[in-house]
Structure formats: structure tokens, C-alpha cells
Backbone as ProteinMPNN parsed JSONL, in Angstrom:
{"seq_chain_A": "QLQLVESGGGLVQPGGSLRLSCTASELTLENYSIAWLRRAPGREREGVSCSDVTNGNTNYASSVKGRFTVSRDNAKNSVYLQMIDLKPEDTAVYYCAAEHAPCNNYRLRVPDFWGQGTQVTVSS", "coords_chain_A": {"N_chain_A": [[16.195, 2.383, 29.347], [18.632, -0.361, 28.696], [16.939, -3.397, 27.685], [16.146, -4.381, 25.854], [17.042, -7.065, 23.058], [19.126, -7.278, 19.948], [18.844, -9.174, 17.506], [20.271, -11.4, 14.452], [21.522, -9.846, 12.466], [24.076, -8.987, 9.805], [26.322, -9.711, 7.005], [25.611, -9.39, 3.962], [24.299, -9.52, 0.47], [23.646, -7.426, -2.409], [19.97, -6.907, -3.087], [19.611, -9.258, -1.736], [18.186, -11.035, 1.556], [17.361, -10.442, 4.85], [16.754, -11.451, 8.364], [16.218, -9.883, 10.867], [15.931, -10.357, 14.762], [13.886, -9.244, 17.529], [14.365, -9.202, 21.12], [13.054, -9.337, 24.366], [13.758, -9.341, 27.7], [12.36, -9.656, 30.337], [10.435, -8.079, 29.824], [6.93, -7.689, 28.62], [6.2, -7.39, 25.77], [4.094, -7.481, 23.985], [2.469, -5.472, 24.85], [3.687, -3.131, 24.308], [4.24, -0.223, 21.986], [6.844, -1.211, 19.12], [9.626, 0.034, 17.579], [11.565, -0.128, 14.642], [14.87, 1.137, 14.184], [17.861, 2.715, 12.503], [21.426, 3.503, 12.298], [23.529, 5.036, 10.578], [27.281, 4.775, 10.126], [28.379, 7.988, 9.859], [26.015, 9.756, 9.675], [22.8, 10.684, 10.592], [20.61, 9.166, 12.974], [18.154, 7.044, 12.072], [14.679, 6.911, 11.525], [12.651, 3.749, 10.989], [10.828, 1.874, 11.475], [7.418, 1.772, 12.823], [5.228, -0.321, 15.187], [2.042, -0.518, 16.264], [1.066, -0.294, 19.585], [-1.744, -0.082, 20.072], [-3.427, -0.757, 17.785], [-2.126, -2.784, 16.225], [-1.145, -1.996, 13.601], [1.632, -1.302, 11.64], [3.711, 1.227, 10.217], [5.77, 1.974, 8.042], [9.11, 3.832, 7.211], [9.116, 5.796, 3.844], [11.517, 4.753, 2.583], [11.802, 2.158, 3.021], [9.595, 1.125, 2.489], [7.639, -1.629, 1.253], [9.717, -3.451, 1.533], [10.768, -4.094, 3.846], [9.519, -6.077, 6.52], [7.468, -5.661, 9.49], [6.763, -8.404, 11.731], [4.924, -10.041, 15.079], [5.822, -12.278, 17.369], [4.316, -13.291, 19.9], [3.682, -15.059, 21.575], [6.866, -15.752, 22.002], [7.623, -13.629, 22.48], [8.687, -11.66, 20.808], [10.062, -9.538, 18.23], [10.262, -9.232, 14.913], [12.255, -8.312, 12.406], [11.627, -8.784, 8.68], [13.693, -8.108, 6.001], [13.671, -7.406, 2.746], [15.262, -7.522, -0.597], [17.609, -6.109, -0.102], [19.494, -2.976, -0.101], [22.634, -1.259, -0.352], [22.211, 1.323, 1.052], [21.488, 0.35, 3.023], [22.923, -0.674, 4.488], [23.917, -0.299, 8.166], [23.815, 0.201, 11.622], [21.079, -1.352, 13.394], [18.304, -0.898, 15.754], [16.163, -2.034, 18.157], [13.621, -0.575, 19.418], [11.031, 0.199, 22.683], [7.758, 1.696, 23.611], [5.218, 2.521, 25.901], [2.977, 3.386, 24.542], [1.506, 4.899, 21.784], [2.655, 4.532, 18.624], [4.102, 7.919, 16.853], [3.423, 7.847, 13.391], [6.079, 6.796, 12.05], [7.702, 6.148, 13.788], [8.648, 5.725, 17.098], [7.394, 7.927, 20.215], [8.813, 8.58, 22.899], [11.331, 6.328, 23.541], [10.947, 3.838, 26.083], [12.497, 1.563, 26.332], [15.284, -0.015, 25.036], [17.746, -1.65, 22.524], [21.35, -2.679, 22.159], [21.751, -3.047, 19.587], [22.209, -4.309, 16.234], [24.336, -5.179, 13.862], [24.029, -4.82, 10.439], [25.567, -5.116, 6.965], [25.14, -4.588, 3.578], [26.606, -5.459, 0.942], [28.631, -6.186, -2.246]], "CA_chain_A": [[17.233, 0.929, 29.627], [18.582, -1.116, 27.728], [16.448, -4.376, 28.289], [15.813, -5.619, 24.432], [18.211, -7.982, 22.48], [18.503, -7.703, 19.025], [20.312, -10.313, 16.845], [19.902, -11.339, 12.874], [22.472, -8.979, 11.054], [25.264, -10.014, 9.098], [26.793, -9.325, 5.893], [24.392, -9.653, 2.718], [25.11, -8.951, -1.196], [22.516, -6.665, -2.696], [19.313, -7.595, -3.337], [19.505, -10.277, -0.412], [17.115, -11.423, 2.671], [17.877, -11.001, 6.108], [15.524, -11.246, 9.638], [16.427, -9.304, 12.764], [15.045, -10.584, 15.897], [13.772, -8.7, 18.985], [13.684, -9.823, 22.183], [12.828, -8.462, 25.423], [14.101, -9.517, 29.283], [11.205, -8.888, 31.473], [9.101, -7.415, 29.436], [6.121, -8.312, 27.774], [6.524, -6.705, 24.038], [2.735, -7.49, 23.32], [2.222, -4.204, 25.856], [4.155, -1.975, 23.793], [4.785, -0.37, 20.33], [7.734, -1.03, 18.636], [10.415, 0.969, 16.542], [13.089, -0.426, 14.243], [15.312, 2.524, 14.015], [19.246, 2.613, 11.943], [22.429, 4.464, 12.483], [24.857, 4.39, 9.463], [28.259, 6.01, 10.351], [28.385, 9.832, 9.603], [24.661, 9.89, 9.737], [22.13, 10.965, 11.784], [19.773, 8.127, 13.568], [16.678, 7.125, 11.071], [13.728, 5.468, 11.857], [12.951, 2.52, 9.711], [9.394, 1.327, 11.021], [6.933, 1.26, 13.985], [4.196, -1.305, 14.625], [1.469, 0.185, 17.098], [0.513, -0.775, 20.955], [-2.475, 0.132, 19.964], [-4.218, -1.768, 16.845], [-1.216, -3.792, 15.69], [-0.642, -1.518, 12.218], [3.155, -1.102, 11.136], [4.034, 2.353, 9.644], [7.298, 2.436, 7.638], [9.374, 4.923, 6.347], [9.089, 5.189, 2.34], [13.027, 3.825, 2.298], [11.754, 0.777, 3.315], [7.852, 0.462, 2.072], [7.398, -2.723, 0.137], [10.855, -4.262, 1.136], [10.439, -4.827, 5.337], [8.242, -6.108, 7.389], [7.692, -6.548, 10.694], [5.521, -9.341, 12.797], [5.135, -10.166, 15.761], [5.099, -13.497, 18.166], [3.676, -12.928, 21.113], [4.875, -16.53, 22.207], [8.497, -15.535, 22.213], [8.102, -12.368, 23.285], [9.788, -11.317, 20.11], [9.306, -8.903, 17.478], [11.247, -9.666, 13.709], [11.902, -7.711, 10.79], [12.135, -9.109, 7.287], [14.209, -7.103, 5.112], [14.144, -8.466, 1.278], [15.873, -6.819, -1.75], [18.504, -4.95, 0.842], [20.588, -2.386, -0.906], [23.785, -0.585, -0.231], [22.382, 2.31, 1.862], [20.371, -0.162, 3.896], [23.366, -0.981, 5.604], [23.671, 0.451, 9.385], [23.765, -1.027, 13.028], [19.65, -1.515, 13.551], [18.48, -1.284, 17.181], [14.706, -2.08, 17.934], [12.873, 0.332, 20.922], [10.226, -0.392, 22.636], [7.389, 2.407, 24.419], [4.427, 2.221, 26.068], [2.386, 4.721, 24.024], [1.263, 4.995, 20.85], [3.228, 4.973, 17.785], [4.154, 8.455, 16.143], [3.759, 7.431, 12.187], [6.676, 5.391, 11.786], [8.595, 6.562, 15.149], [8.673, 6.274, 18.667], [7.434, 9.607, 20.629], [10.13, 8.495, 23.563], [11.571, 5.328, 23.798], [11.332, 3.415, 26.861], [13.586, 0.827, 26.568], [16.401, 0.017, 23.645], [18.626, -2.532, 22.449], [22.06, -2.272, 21.924], [21.783, -3.243, 18.26], [22.805, -5.56, 15.203], [25.25, -4.961, 12.621], [23.558, -5.512, 8.842], [26.221, -4.801, 5.878], [25.076, -4.851, 2.528], [27.766, -5.056, -0.073], [28.937, -7.141, -3.084]], "C_chain_A": [[17.39, -0.007, 28.484], [18.193, -2.802, 28.012], [15.815, -5.159, 26.592], [17.378, -5.718, 24.288], [17.638, -7.762, 20.986], [19.361, -8.378, 18.344], [19.521, -10.811, 15.084], [20.815, -10.846, 11.736], [23.826, -9.788, 11.027], [25.574, -9.218, 8.289], [26.02, -10.251, 4.764], [24.469, -9.021, 1.713], [23.483, -8.389, -1.62], [21.157, -7.14, -3.239], [18.787, -9.142, -2.976], [18.93, -10.198, 0.52], [18.032, -11.562, 3.654], [16.641, -11.078, 6.972], [15.956, -11.035, 10.642], [15.402, -9.63, 13.79], [15.313, -9.114, 17.192], [13.345, -8.962, 20.167], [13.837, -9.19, 23.506], [13.052, -9.197, 26.651], [13.288, -8.864, 29.763], [10.374, -7.835, 31.164], [7.859, -7.751, 28.584], [5.744, -7.687, 26.288], [4.609, -6.854, 23.858], [2.085, -5.816, 24.171], [2.583, -2.904, 25.35], [4.159, -1.567, 21.911], [6.053, -0.208, 20.317], [8.14, -0.798, 17.565], [11.401, -0.056, 16.068], [13.535, 0.463, 13.93], [17.565, 2.308, 13.082], [19.99, 3.911, 12.215], [23.09, 3.837, 11.362], [25.767, 5.408, 9.967], [27.933, 7.346, 9.326], [26.828, 10.152, 9.531], [24.016, 9.695, 10.931], [21.002, 9.559, 11.743], [18.412, 8.372, 12.386], [16.274, 5.897, 11.67], [13.361, 5.022, 10.783], [11.085, 2.156, 9.8], [8.398, 1.489, 12.482], [5.729, 1.019, 14.097], [3.4, -0.481, 16.41], [1.407, -0.359, 18.099], [-1.419, -1.416, 20.57], [-3.517, -0.557, 18.454], [-3.394, -2.634, 15.799], [-0.551, -3.153, 14.117], [0.668, -1.289, 12.266], [3.196, 0.032, 10.11], [5.37, 2.003, 9.459], [7.745, 3.35, 7.198], [9.252, 4.419, 4.779], [10.582, 4.931, 1.935], [12.838, 2.752, 2.088], [10.625, 0.363, 2.705], [7.996, -0.676, 1.086], [8.597, -3.86, 0.475], [10.935, -4.801, 2.776], [9.015, -5.061, 5.577], [8.778, -6.879, 8.278], [6.358, -7.606, 11.131], [6.448, -9.592, 14.425], [4.686, -11.97, 16.09], [5.285, -13.442, 19.265], [4.466, -14.278, 22.274], [6.108, -16.654, 22.728], [8.543, -14.601, 22.746], [8.912, -11.967, 22.479], [8.96, -10.097, 18.608], [10.7, -8.73, 16.29], [10.923, -8.297, 13.161], [12.306, -8.181, 9.648], [12.572, -8.232, 6.514], [14.256, -8.281, 3.669], [14.891, -6.944, 0.59], [16.666, -5.424, -1.037], [19.505, -4.373, -0.303], [21.772, -1.796, 0.119], [23.432, 0.349, 1.068], [21.219, 1.565, 2.804], [21.312, -0.498, 4.903], [23.58, -0.121, 7.081], [23.448, -1.008, 10.695], [21.928, -0.69, 13.083], [19.411, -1.634, 15.069], [16.379, -1.484, 17.187], [14.031, -1.298, 19.858], [11.49, -0.349, 21.026], [9.274, 1.164, 23.717], [5.674, 2.014, 25.079], [3.478, 3.561, 25.786], [2.354, 4.344, 22.354], [2.236, 5.07, 19.851], [3.061, 6.506, 16.856], [4.518, 8.374, 14.629], [4.781, 6.602, 12.479], [8.012, 5.366, 12.844], [8.117, 6.51, 16.183], [8.45, 7.723, 19.139], [9.22, 9.705, 21.595], [10.286, 7.494, 23.996], [11.348, 5.018, 25.193], [12.219, 2.295, 27.853], [14.172, 0.725, 25.331], [17.223, -1.418, 23.926], [20.12, -1.708, 22.178], [22.768, -2.296, 20.339], [22.402, -4.319, 17.552], [23.173, -5.062, 14.296], [24.486, -4.963, 11.228], [24.595, -4.514, 7.83], [25.573, -5.632, 4.439], [25.98, -4.293, 1.296], [28.102, -6.39, -1.019], [30.497, -7.162, -3.095]], "O_chain_A": [[16.583, -0.335, 27.614], [19.074, -3.492, 28.526], [15.217, -6.22, 26.415], [18.356, -5.152, 24.776], [16.468, -7.89, 20.626], [20.574, -8.244, 18.511], [18.376, -10.512, 14.745], [20.893, -11.215, 10.564], [24.382, -10.656, 11.699], [25.304, -8.031, 8.472], [25.895, -11.475, 4.742], [24.723, -7.823, 1.844], [22.423, -8.863, -1.211], [21.357, -8.02, -4.076], [17.999, -9.898, -3.545], [18.884, -9.001, 0.807], [19.039, -12.271, 3.687], [15.549, -10.818, 6.467], [16.144, -11.941, 11.454], [14.228, -9.263, 13.724], [16.261, -8.413, 17.545], [12.142, -8.996, 20.426], [14.83, -8.486, 23.689], [12.156, -10.041, 26.657], [13.285, -7.633, 29.745], [9.799, -6.996, 31.858], [8.246, -8.258, 27.532], [4.543, -7.726, 26.019], [4.089, -5.804, 23.482], [1.092, -5.278, 23.682], [2.089, -1.833, 25.701], [4.103, -2.325, 20.942], [6.631, 0.573, 21.072], [7.537, -1.132, 16.546], [12.012, -0.771, 16.862], [12.783, 1.092, 13.186], [18.275, 1.454, 13.613], [19.499, 5.033, 12.336], [23.241, 2.637, 11.133], [25.433, 6.563, 10.228], [27.321, 7.421, 8.26], [26.705, 11.319, 9.159], [24.291, 8.999, 11.908], [20.643, 9.031, 10.691], [17.89, 9.416, 11.996], [16.718, 4.815, 12.053], [13.564, 5.573, 9.701], [10.278, 2.134, 8.871], [9.108, 1.149, 13.429], [4.912, 1.693, 13.469], [4.049, -0.06, 17.368], [1.791, -1.498, 17.833], [-2.021, -2.481, 20.709], [-4.689, -0.663, 18.815], [-3.868, -3.09, 14.758], [0.378, -3.731, 13.554], [0.909, -0.934, 13.42], [2.658, -0.248, 9.039], [6.12, 1.747, 10.401], [6.924, 4.052, 6.607], [9.263, 3.248, 4.398], [10.756, 4.924, 0.716], [13.417, 2.136, 1.193], [10.593, -0.812, 2.339], [8.576, -0.423, 0.03], [8.585, -4.956, -0.086], [11.181, -6.0, 2.914], [7.939, -4.617, 5.178], [9.591, -7.799, 8.367], [5.183, -7.443, 10.799], [7.611, -9.481, 14.815], [3.843, -12.688, 15.551], [6.417, -13.534, 19.74], [5.285, -14.342, 23.191], [6.459, -17.403, 23.64], [9.428, -14.435, 23.585], [10.033, -11.761, 22.946], [7.796, -9.973, 18.229], [11.807, -8.276, 16.582], [9.979, -7.516, 13.282], [13.513, -8.031, 9.459], [11.74, -7.369, 6.234], [14.669, -9.437, 3.58], [15.008, -5.808, 1.049], [16.482, -4.227, -1.26], [20.123, -5.026, -1.144], [21.676, -1.958, 1.335], [24.156, 0.264, 2.06], [20.223, 2.154, 3.225], [20.922, -0.654, 6.06], [23.267, 1.053, 6.885], [23.171, -2.207, 10.739], [21.629, 0.445, 12.714], [20.167, -2.362, 15.713], [15.591, -1.09, 16.327], [14.149, -1.667, 21.026], [10.897, -1.052, 20.208], [10.005, 1.723, 24.534], [5.058, 1.112, 24.51], [3.289, 4.498, 26.56], [3.153, 3.564, 21.835], [3.012, 5.955, 20.212], [2.069, 6.542, 16.128], [5.66, 8.71, 14.319], [4.515, 5.62, 13.172], [9.048, 4.717, 12.699], [7.118, 7.191, 16.416], [9.102, 8.648, 18.655], [10.239, 10.346, 21.338], [9.556, 7.246, 24.956], [11.55, 6.041, 25.847], [12.495, 2.131, 29.041], [13.632, 1.364, 24.428], [17.35, -2.067, 24.964], [20.186, -0.489, 22.019], [23.836, -1.809, 19.968], [23.059, -5.179, 18.139], [22.37, -4.351, 13.691], [24.685, -6.177, 11.231], [24.466, -3.291, 7.884], [25.522, -6.849, 4.255], [26.061, -3.154, 0.834], [27.866, -7.518, -0.587], [31.098, -7.97, -3.803]]}, "name": "protein", "num_of_chains": 1, "seq": "QLQLVESGGGLVQPGGSLRLSCTASELTLENYSIAWLRRAPGREREGVSCSDVTNGNTNYASSVKGRFTVSRDNAKNSVYLQMIDLKPEDTAVYYCAAEHAPCNNYRLRVPDFWGQGTQVTVSS"}
């Protein structure tokens, strides 16, 4: 179901930074594992990260480890994806998704909720 809203995407130069937000409507995100995923044109959907509702730990795909960081602000019912040292291959539509279950590595098993995505373009 479309109950999440992503924002914060835009155009950034290689090496730049961007912070994406994921906000829920009529959901308490604190009760869910939250994943970020992305889709580039012509490519299959790719998992980016998953923050586990069980222990709060986040697993990241190897391609973004050390560059992307997930945080939560439960007071604002929001989850953030801080991205630094962005590369052209990071260009994609970024989505957040939620599941009332533990993460499966850096992915969800079957999302319960998701958003419509926000575009990130990394180009000089």
C-alpha cells in the first residue's frame, strides 16, 4: 500500500551529498523494519539498506557501505537516508518501504507499505 512519502531527491554533482526523507501517514514507523531501495532506468530494482525493527541495526548493500547512513526520528515519524560521496551509478529513483517483520540482510521480505519514490540524479 502507498502509505509512505519520500522526499529530498534532486540533482547533485559526483562527490556531493543528499539526504532523503521517508515519512509515514497513519503508520508508526517505529514498529516497522524500514528499507531503502532504488531503481535505475534499464536496471532491476536494487536493495540499498534495511533498518531492523528488532534491534535497530541497519544493513547496507556493499555498493553503499561507508557512504550511506540511515537514521530515525521517531518524534517526526520519519526515516532518513544520508548519502555522501555520491557517484553517477547512484542515480535512480529511491523508495522507502516498511514491513512489520525483521529485515532479511539489507532487504525486506515482503513490504507492507511503500512510497512513490524520489529521483536522485548524480551528474557533472
